[in-house]
Coordinates of C-alpha atoms in Angstrom, one line a residue:
M1 CA 199.5 180.3 54.7
N2 CA 202.9 178.8 53.7
R3 CA 204.7 177.0 56.5
K4 CA 208.0 178.1 57.9
I5 CA 210.3 175.1 57.8
L6 CA 213.8 174.7 59.4
V7 CA 215.8 171.8 58.1
G8 CA 219.0 171.3 60.1
G9 CA 221.6 169.0 58.6
A10 CA 224.2 167.7 61.1
W11 CA 227.6 169.5 60.9
P12 CA 230.3 167.3 59.6
Y13 CA 233.5 167.3 61.7
A14 CA 236.3 169.2 59.8
N15 CA 239.2 166.9 60.7
G16 CA 238.9 164.4 57.8
S17 CA 237.3 163.7 54.5
F18 CA 233.6 163.2 53.8
H19 CA 232.6 159.5 53.3
I20 CA 229.5 157.6 52.3
G21 CA 228.4 157.2 55.9
H22 CA 228.1 160.9 56.2
L23 CA 226.3 161.1 52.9
A24 CA 223.8 158.4 53.8
S25 CA 222.8 160.2 57.0
L26 CA 222.6 163.8 55.6
L27 CA 220.9 163.2 52.2
P28 CA 217.4 163.0 53.6
G29 CA 217.7 166.7 54.7
D30 CA 218.0 167.8 51.1
V31 CA 215.0 165.8 50.0
I32 CA 212.9 167.4 52.8
A33 CA 214.1 170.9 51.9
R34 CA 213.5 170.5 48.2
Y35 CA 210.1 169.0 48.7
H36 CA 208.9 171.9 51.0
R37 CA 210.2 174.5 48.6
A38 CA 208.2 172.8 45.8
C39 CA 205.2 173.1 48.1
K40 CA 206.0 176.8 48.3
D41 CA 206.8 176.7 52.0
Q42 CA 209.4 179.1 53.5
V43 CA 212.4 176.8 53.9
Y44 CA 215.6 177.4 55.8
Y45 CA 218.0 174.6 55.1
V46 CA 221.1 175.1 57.2
S47 CA 224.3 173.4 58.2
G48 CA 228.0 173.9 58.3
S49 CA 231.4 172.5 59.1
D50 CA 232.2 171.7 62.8
C51 CA 235.7 173.2 63.1
H52 CA 236.6 173.5 66.8
G53 CA 237.7 171.0 69.4
T54 CA 240.6 168.6 70.2
P55 CA 240.4 166.3 67.1
V56 CA 241.0 169.2 64.8
A57 CA 243.8 170.6 66.9
L58 CA 245.5 167.2 67.1
R59 CA 245.2 166.7 63.3
A60 CA 246.7 170.1 62.8
K61 CA 249.6 169.3 65.2
A62 CA 250.3 166.0 63.4
E63 CA 250.4 167.7 60.0
G64 CA 252.4 170.8 61.2
K65 CA 249.5 173.1 60.4
T66 CA 247.2 175.4 62.4
P67 CA 243.7 174.2 63.4
Q68 CA 242.3 177.0 61.2
E69 CA 244.2 175.7 58.2
I70 CA 243.1 172.1 58.7
S71 CA 239.4 173.0 59.4
D72 CA 239.4 175.4 56.4
L73 CA 240.8 172.7 54.1
Y74 CA 238.1 170.2 55.0
H75 CA 235.4 172.8 55.0
E76 CA 236.2 173.6 51.4
E77 CA 236.1 169.9 50.5
F78 CA 232.7 169.6 52.2
V79 CA 231.4 172.6 50.3
D80 CA 232.5 171.2 47.0
C81 CA 231.0 167.7 47.8
F82 CA 227.7 169.1 48.8
K83 CA 227.5 171.3 45.7
R84 CA 228.3 168.4 43.4
L85 CA 225.8 166.2 45.2
G86 CA 223.1 168.9 44.7
F87 CA 222.6 169.7 48.4
S88 CA 220.5 172.9 48.3
Y89 CA 221.6 174.6 51.6
D90 CA 220.3 178.1 52.2
C91 CA 223.3 178.6 54.4
Y92 CA 226.3 176.3 54.7
T93 CA 228.8 177.9 57.1
K94 CA 231.4 176.9 59.6
T95 CA 231.8 177.2 63.4
S96 CA 235.0 179.2 63.0
D97 CA 233.0 181.9 61.1
K98 CA 232.8 185.3 62.8
H99 CA 229.0 185.4 62.5
H100 CA 228.7 182.1 64.3
K101 CA 231.2 183.0 67.0
D102 CA 229.4 186.3 67.7
F103 CA 226.0 184.6 67.9
I104 CA 227.3 181.9 70.2
Q105 CA 228.9 184.4 72.6
E106 CA 225.7 186.4 72.8
F107 CA 223.7 183.2 73.4
H108 CA 226.0 182.1 76.1
K109 CA 226.0 185.5 77.9
K110 CA 222.3 185.1 78.3
L111 CA 222.6 181.4 79.1
Y112 CA 224.9 182.1 82.0
E113 CA 222.2 184.2 83.7
S114 CA 220.0 181.0 84.0
E115 CA 219.5 179.3 87.3
L116 CA 220.4 176.1 85.5
V117 CA 224.1 177.3 85.0
Y118 CA 226.6 177.0 87.8
E119 CA 230.3 176.9 88.5
K120 CA 232.1 173.8 89.6
E121 CA 235.7 172.6 90.1
T122 CA 236.3 169.4 88.4
P123 CA 239.1 167.0 87.4
Q124 CA 240.2 167.5 83.8
A125 CA 242.2 164.9 81.9
Y126 CA 245.7 166.2 81.0
C127 CA 248.4 164.5 79.0
E128 CA 252.0 165.5 80.0
E129 CA 253.4 164.1 76.7
C130 CA 251.0 166.1 74.5
K131 CA 251.1 169.0 76.9
S132 CA 247.3 169.6 76.6
F133 CA 244.0 169.0 78.2
L134 CA 242.1 166.2 76.5
A135 CA 238.5 166.0 75.3
D136 CA 236.6 163.1 76.8
R137 CA 236.7 161.1 73.6
F138 CA 240.5 161.3 73.5
V139 CA 240.9 159.5 76.8
T140 CA 240.6 155.7 76.5
G141 CA 240.7 152.9 79.1
L142 CA 238.5 150.1 80.5
C143 CA 234.9 150.5 81.3
P144 CA 234.3 150.4 85.1
K145 CA 230.9 148.6 84.5
C146 CA 231.7 145.9 82.0
G147 CA 235.5 146.0 81.7
A148 CA 235.6 146.5 77.9
P149 CA 237.8 149.1 76.2
A150 CA 236.0 152.4 76.3
R151 CA 236.3 156.1 75.5
G152 CA 236.1 158.8 78.2
D153 CA 232.6 159.8 77.2
Q154 CA 230.9 156.4 76.5
C155 CA 231.4 152.6 76.5
D156 CA 230.3 151.3 73.1
A157 CA 230.2 147.7 74.5
C158 CA 227.6 148.3 77.2
G159 CA 226.4 151.8 76.3
T160 CA 227.2 153.3 79.7
V161 CA 227.8 157.1 79.6
L162 CA 231.1 157.9 81.3
D163 CA 233.4 160.6 82.5
P164 CA 237.2 160.2 81.9
E165 CA 237.9 159.9 85.6
N166 CA 235.6 156.9 85.8
L167 CA 237.8 154.9 83.4
K168 CA 240.2 152.2 84.7
E169 CA 243.8 152.6 83.4
P170 CA 243.1 155.8 81.5
I171 CA 245.5 156.8 78.7
C172 CA 245.8 159.4 76.0
A173 CA 244.3 158.1 72.8
T174 CA 246.8 160.1 70.8
C175 CA 250.1 159.1 72.3
G176 CA 249.2 156.1 74.4
K177 CA 250.8 157.5 77.6
S178 CA 249.1 157.5 81.0
I179 CA 247.3 160.7 81.8
T180 CA 246.8 162.8 85.0
F181 CA 243.9 164.9 86.2
R182 CA 244.1 168.5 87.0
T183 CA 241.4 170.4 88.9
S184 CA 239.9 173.3 86.9
K185 CA 236.9 175.6 87.4
H186 CA 234.1 175.4 84.8
L187 CA 230.6 176.4 84.0
Y188 CA 228.0 173.6 84.0
I189 CA 224.4 173.3 82.8
A190 CA 222.1 171.4 85.1
I191 CA 220.6 169.0 82.6
S192 CA 219.6 166.8 85.5
K193 CA 217.0 169.4 86.5
L194 CA 215.4 169.2 83.0
E195 CA 214.2 165.6 83.2
K196 CA 210.5 166.5 83.1
E197 CA 210.8 168.8 80.1
L198 CA 213.0 166.4 78.1
K199 CA 210.8 163.5 78.9
E200 CA 207.7 165.4 77.7
L201 CA 209.6 166.4 74.5
C202 CA 210.5 162.7 73.9
E203 CA 207.0 161.5 74.6
G204 CA 205.6 164.1 72.3
G205 CA 208.0 163.2 69.5
Q206 CA 205.5 161.4 67.3
D207 CA 207.6 162.0 64.3
W208 CA 210.9 161.0 65.9
R209 CA 212.6 157.9 64.5
K210 CA 212.4 154.9 66.7
N211 CA 216.1 154.9 67.5
A212 CA 215.8 158.5 68.6
V213 CA 213.0 157.7 71.0
A214 CA 214.8 154.5 72.3
F215 CA 218.2 156.3 72.9
T216 CA 216.6 159.3 74.5
E217 CA 214.4 157.2 76.9
R218 CA 217.5 155.2 77.8
Y219 CA 219.6 158.4 78.6
I220 CA 216.8 159.8 80.7
G221 CA 216.2 156.4 82.4
E222 CA 219.9 156.1 83.3
G223 CA 219.8 159.5 84.9
L224 CA 220.7 162.7 83.1
R225 CA 224.1 164.2 83.9
D226 CA 225.0 167.8 84.1
R227 CA 227.5 168.8 81.4
A228 CA 230.4 171.3 81.3
L229 CA 229.8 174.3 79.1
T230 CA 233.5 175.4 79.1
R231 CA 236.8 173.7 78.4
D232 CA 240.5 174.2 78.9
L233 CA 241.4 174.3 75.2
D234 CA 243.0 176.9 73.0
W235 CA 241.1 176.1 69.8
G236 CA 237.5 177.2 70.2
I237 CA 235.2 180.2 70.9
P238 CA 236.3 182.3 73.9
V239 CA 234.0 182.1 76.9
P240 CA 232.3 185.5 77.3
K241 CA 232.7 185.7 81.1
E242 CA 235.1 187.4 83.4
G243 CA 237.6 184.9 85.0
Y244 CA 237.3 182.5 82.0
E245 CA 239.7 184.3 79.7
N246 CA 241.9 181.2 79.1
K247 CA 239.0 178.9 78.4
T248 CA 236.8 178.1 75.4
I249 CA 233.2 177.1 75.0
Y250 CA 232.9 173.3 75.0
I251 CA 232.3 172.2 71.4
W252 CA 229.0 170.4 72.1
A253 CA 227.7 173.6 73.6
E254 CA 228.3 175.6 70.5
N255 CA 228.1 173.3 67.4
V256 CA 224.4 172.4 67.9
L257 CA 223.6 176.1 68.2
G258 CA 224.9 176.5 64.7
Y259 CA 221.4 175.7 63.5
L260 CA 220.3 179.0 65.1
S261 CA 223.3 181.0 64.0
A262 CA 223.0 179.9 60.4
A263 CA 219.2 180.4 60.4
K264 CA 219.7 183.9 61.9
R265 CA 222.2 184.7 59.1
V266 CA 219.7 183.7 56.4
T267 CA 216.8 185.6 58.0
E268 CA 218.9 188.7 58.4
E269 CA 220.1 188.5 54.7
N270 CA 216.5 188.1 53.5
G271 CA 214.9 190.7 55.8
E272 CA 212.8 188.0 57.4
S273 CA 212.0 187.2 61.1
F274 CA 214.3 184.9 63.0
E275 CA 211.9 185.0 65.9
E276 CA 209.0 183.7 63.8
L277 CA 211.2 180.8 62.5
F278 CA 212.0 179.8 66.1
G279 CA 208.4 180.6 67.2
K280 CA 205.6 178.1 67.9
D281 CA 204.1 178.0 64.3
A282 CA 207.3 176.7 62.5
K283 CA 208.2 173.1 61.9
H284 CA 211.8 172.0 62.6
Y285 CA 213.5 168.9 61.2
Y286 CA 216.9 167.7 62.4
V287 CA 218.7 165.2 60.1
H288 CA 221.8 163.3 61.3
G289 CA 223.3 159.9 62.1
K290 CA 222.6 157.6 65.1
D291 CA 225.6 158.8 67.1
N292 CA 224.3 162.3 67.1
I293 CA 220.9 161.5 68.6
P294 CA 221.6 162.7 72.2
F295 CA 223.0 166.0 70.9
H296 CA 219.7 166.8 69.2
T297 CA 217.2 165.3 71.7
I298 CA 219.0 166.1 75.0
I299 CA 221.7 168.7 74.5
L300 CA 220.1 171.1 72.0
P301 CA 216.7 171.2 73.8
A302 CA 218.5 171.7 77.2
L303 CA 220.4 174.7 75.9
L304 CA 217.3 176.2 74.3
I305 CA 215.2 175.7 77.5
A306 CA 217.9 177.1 79.8
H307 CA 218.5 180.1 77.6
G308 CA 214.9 181.2 78.4
A309 CA 213.9 182.9 75.2
G310 CA 211.2 180.3 74.4
Y311 CA 213.0 179.0 71.3
H312 CA 211.1 176.3 69.3
L313 CA 212.2 172.8 70.3
P314 CA 212.9 170.0 67.8
D315 CA 209.8 168.6 66.1
Q316 CA 211.2 165.8 63.9
I317 CA 214.3 163.8 64.5
V318 CA 215.4 162.1 61.3
S319 CA 218.2 159.9 62.7
S320 CA 219.7 157.2 60.5
E321 CA 221.3 154.0 61.6
Y322 CA 224.8 152.9 60.6
Q323 CA 226.2 152.5 57.1
T324 CA 228.6 149.7 56.6
L325 CA 230.8 149.0 53.5
E326 CA 231.1 145.6 51.9
G327 CA 230.1 143.9 55.2
R328 CA 232.6 145.8 57.3
K329 CA 232.5 148.9 59.5
I330 CA 233.7 152.0 57.8
S331 CA 237.1 153.0 59.4
T332 CA 238.7 156.4 58.5
S333 CA 241.8 155.6 60.5
Q334 CA 242.4 152.4 58.4
N335 CA 241.4 154.3 55.2
Y336 CA 238.6 151.8 54.8
A337 CA 235.9 154.1 53.3
I338 CA 234.5 155.4 50.1
W339 CA 235.4 159.0 50.0
V340 CA 232.7 161.1 48.4
K341 CA 235.1 163.6 46.7
D342 CA 236.6 160.6 44.8
V343 CA 233.4 158.7 43.9
L344 CA 231.8 161.9 42.5
D345 CA 234.6 161.9 39.9
R346 CA 233.4 158.6 38.6
Y347 CA 229.6 158.4 39.1
D348 CA 226.5 160.4 38.4
P349 CA 225.4 162.3 41.6
D350 CA 221.7 161.3 41.0
S351 CA 222.8 157.7 40.8
L352 CA 224.5 158.0 44.2
R353 CA 221.5 159.9 45.7
Y354 CA 219.1 157.2 44.4
Y355 CA 221.1 154.4 45.9
F356 CA 221.4 155.9 49.4
L357 CA 217.8 156.9 49.5
A358 CA 216.4 153.6 48.2
N359 CA 219.0 151.4 50.1
G360 CA 220.3 153.6 52.9
P361 CA 220.3 153.0 56.7
E362 CA 216.9 154.6 57.3
K363 CA 215.5 152.4 60.0
K364 CA 218.2 149.7 60.3
D365 CA 221.9 149.4 59.5
A366 CA 222.6 149.1 55.8
D367 CA 225.5 147.7 53.9
F368 CA 226.9 149.3 50.7
S369 CA 228.2 146.8 48.1
W370 CA 229.4 147.7 44.7
T371 CA 227.5 144.8 43.2
E372 CA 224.2 146.1 44.6
Y373 CA 225.1 149.6 43.5
V374 CA 225.7 148.7 39.9
N375 CA 222.6 146.4 39.8
S376 CA 220.5 149.2 41.3
H377 CA 221.7 151.8 38.9
N378 CA 221.3 149.6 35.8
G379 CA 218.1 147.9 36.8
E380 CA 216.1 150.7 38.4
L381 CA 217.5 154.1 37.5
L382 CA 218.5 153.3 34.0
G383 CA 216.4 150.2 33.2
A384 CA 213.1 151.4 34.5
Y385 CA 213.0 155.2 34.9
G386 CA 215.5 156.4 32.2
N387 CA 214.3 153.7 29.8
F388 CA 210.7 154.8 30.1
I389 CA 211.5 158.5 29.4
N390 CA 213.8 157.7 26.6
R391 CA 211.6 155.2 24.8
S392 CA 208.6 157.5 25.0
L393 CA 210.0 160.9 24.1
T394 CA 212.4 159.6 21.4
F395 CA 209.5 157.8 19.8
I396 CA 207.6 161.1 19.6
N397 CA 210.7 162.8 18.1
K398 CA 211.2 160.0 15.6
Y399 CA 207.7 159.4 14.3
F400 CA 205.7 162.6 15.2
D401 CA 208.3 165.3 14.4
G402 CA 208.8 165.9 18.1
I403 CA 205.3 167.2 18.6
V404 CA 203.3 165.8 21.5
P405 CA 200.3 164.2 19.9
E406 CA 196.6 164.7 20.8
G407 CA 195.2 162.5 23.5
T408 CA 193.3 162.1 26.7
L409 CA 194.6 160.9 30.0
S410 CA 192.6 158.0 31.4
E411 CA 190.8 158.3 34.7
E412 CA 193.0 155.5 36.1
W413 CA 196.2 157.3 35.2
D414 CA 194.9 160.6 36.4
E415 CA 194.0 159.1 39.8
T416 CA 197.3 157.3 40.0
L417 CA 199.3 160.4 39.5
H418 CA 197.2 162.6 41.8
N419 CA 197.5 160.0 44.5
L420 CA 201.3 159.7 44.0
Y421 CA 201.7 163.4 44.8
A422 CA 199.8 163.0 48.1
D423 CA 201.4 159.7 49.1
T424 CA 204.9 160.8 48.3
G425 CA 204.5 164.1 50.1
R426 CA 203.1 162.4 53.2
K427 CA 206.0 159.9 53.3
I428 CA 208.6 162.6 52.9
E429 CA 207.1 164.6 55.7
K430 CA 207.1 161.5 57.9
G431 CA 210.8 160.8 57.0
N432 CA 209.9 157.6 55.1
F433 CA 212.2 158.1 52.1
K434 CA 212.6 154.4 51.1
D435 CA 208.8 153.9 51.0
A436 CA 208.4 157.2 49.1
I437 CA 210.9 156.3 46.4
E438 CA 209.7 152.7 46.1
G439 CA 206.1 154.1 45.6
V440 CA 207.3 156.2 42.7
F441 CA 209.2 153.3 41.1
E442 CA 206.1 151.1 41.4
V443 CA 204.3 153.7 39.2
I444 CA 207.4 153.7 36.8
R445 CA 207.2 150.0 36.5
K446 CA 203.5 150.3 35.8
A447 CA 204.2 152.9 33.1
N448 CA 206.7 150.6 31.4
K449 CA 204.2 147.8 31.4
Y450 CA 201.5 150.2 29.9
F451 CA 203.9 151.2 27.1
D452 CA 204.7 147.5 26.4
E453 CA 201.0 146.5 26.4
K454 CA 200.0 149.4 24.1
E455 CA 202.7 148.5 21.5
P456 CA 203.0 152.0 19.9
W457 CA 205.6 150.5 17.5
K458 CA 202.7 148.5 16.0
T459 CA 199.8 150.9 16.4
R460 CA 201.8 153.6 14.7
T461 CA 200.8 152.0 11.4
R462 CA 197.7 150.1 12.3
D463 CA 195.8 152.5 14.6
V464 CA 197.5 155.9 14.7
L465 CA 194.9 157.5 17.0
T466 CA 195.6 154.8 19.7
C467 CA 199.3 155.3 19.2
K468 CA 199.0 159.1 19.6
N469 CA 196.9 158.7 22.8
T470 CA 199.5 156.2 24.2
L471 CA 202.3 158.7 23.7
Y472 CA 200.2 161.7 25.0
E473 CA 199.5 159.7 28.2
C474 CA 203.2 158.7 28.5
T475 CA 204.2 162.3 28.2
Q476 CA 201.9 163.3 31.1
I477 CA 203.2 160.5 33.2
I478 CA 206.8 161.5 32.6
A479 CA 206.0 165.2 33.5
N480 CA 204.5 164.3 36.8
L481 CA 207.2 161.7 37.7
A482 CA 209.9 164.2 37.0
V483 CA 208.2 166.7 39.5
I484 CA 207.7 164.0 42.2
L485 CA 211.3 162.7 41.8
A486 CA 212.9 166.2 41.8
P487 CA 213.6 166.3 45.5
F488 CA 215.3 162.9 45.2
L489 CA 217.0 163.2 41.8
P490 CA 217.4 167.0 41.1
F491 CA 219.9 166.8 38.2
S492 CA 218.0 164.4 35.9
S493 CA 214.6 166.0 36.9
E494 CA 215.9 169.4 35.9
K495 CA 216.7 168.1 32.5
V496 CA 213.3 166.5 32.0
L497 CA 211.4 169.5 33.4
G498 CA 213.4 171.6 30.9
W499 CA 212.5 169.3 28.0
L500 CA 208.8 169.6 28.8
N501 CA 208.9 173.3 29.8
I502 CA 207.2 172.7 33.3
S503 CA 208.0 173.9 36.8
K504 CA 209.0 171.8 39.8
D505 CA 206.1 173.1 41.9
W506 CA 204.5 170.3 43.8
E507 CA 201.3 170.2 41.8
Y508 CA 199.8 168.1 38.9
K509 CA 201.3 168.9 35.5
T510 CA 199.9 168.8 32.0
V511 CA 202.0 169.0 28.8
P512 CA 199.7 170.3 26.0
A513 CA 199.2 168.5 22.8
G514 CA 201.2 170.3 20.1
Y515 CA 204.1 171.1 22.4
A516 CA 207.4 170.7 20.4
L517 CA 210.0 168.6 22.2
P518 CA 213.7 169.4 22.0
E519 CA 216.3 166.8 21.2
I520 CA 216.2 164.2 24.0
Q521 CA 219.5 163.0 25.6
I522 CA 220.0 159.7 27.5
L523 CA 219.6 160.5 31.2
F524 CA 221.8 157.7 32.6
E525 CA 224.7 155.7 31.2
R526 CA 224.9 152.0 31.8
L527 CA 227.6 150.9 34.3
D528 CA 229.8 148.1 33.1
K529 CA 230.0 145.2 35.6
S530 CA 233.8 145.5 35.5
V531 CA 233.6 148.5 37.8
I532 CA 232.5 146.2 40.7
E533 CA 235.9 144.5 40.9
E534 CA 237.8 147.8 40.1
E535 CA 236.1 149.5 43.0
R536 CA 236.5 146.6 45.4
A537 CA 240.2 146.6 44.5
R538 CA 240.4 150.2 45.6
L539 CA 239.2 149.1 49.1
N540 CA 242.1 146.6 49.4
L541 CA 239.6 143.9 50.5
E542 CA 241.2 140.7 51.8

């Protein structure tokens, strides 16, 4: 029976443009989704733009626009970037969408019936200058534990989880003025009472990345804190409870539930079962960056458990480390970033996908450099993969009238290709994308060596049967490489699969002798070394 697979990609925050750090952390989700579809599993790949909260409202205020206008602007940019990058979402929506809002309000109505939800009066940070309550991250001050500069939700220096009222010398991060605290009544979820369930989930997370396990164990070890479900903000989803008419649902308590709202939308549109997708027999992947770990290993499970419907909890946490740029931290405020919408105008999307899958921050921080990018593209993608396809198929077109010659695939190559399907699939399912793509390129390098050793340019006149067999074997190798690389490199694979008239189903392929090839195009263009300095100049490096 085909498996039901949910792939949840983190929801980018719609208050600024999409950069390579976002790309590096989200790209694995598309590989997982494409792979499982090729295996004929029932895939639901969902995500959307995170549109609510204080940062969007502040950006809108600074630009003289409404929060809806700002979030819609960036949502459209994200949609365009994902489309051009080949992300194959089954549903990419936004938290300001009516379907999401309706789902969230229904979820929260049921959630509020739980014994784990209670009311509490609590101090809320308020800025007299901005005339608004502030989200925790928009309060800054000094950490009470180590004395370093910290935000109201966490100290990055020592890792202590904070509340704004704990900070020393708290100020508004937007205007820099001192803040006050006003008492306000809110709904809270008693995450502290879920320590046993969350600990068991973490201990059972055999397919969680190490950073997800380490972070979650630390949060549990330090003592889980109850979290507010509601907030004194205008821009957000109204709280569906009497007496809370002027409050909205706290952003963290609705954005992570977007996986459910988007999945429900897809299942409804397809006439399929949402309950089965969130039942015990499904498999759920959550793909995101390091800073989103607690939202997927603590917050989301807590909400699902407290809701009481028995929803499926996360199976696999695919959490990347940090992506840096030319040896420095990416900074959107200082405009020190590579914006995806711009770089897509200049470079092949498969080239970008290849680089961040082969060199991204999978298990440790990774640095992007333009020198490495150009060398990677020219050396591996073009020099190894593109070159093998081009030299093999154009040879057939030139000397055999474009007809795949008669031949027999050796046992060695047959075994190599069959094993490559199994090994690559296993690595994708484990979240080991670097190892997976490196394994494929080992076979590509072996194929190039085989072509060189067989010297078809010589055997064409000396031993035509050997020449034909070489080219027949190379055609079979290309066909199976294109299928195996399709989840990683969808655009170039689609071209090759079209040339050879084969499907992208995850199964061994054979191109019959006598098949007529079309005209073959070059898959990848060489990048001139001059682009390295051109791109570095765009970054205004000192």
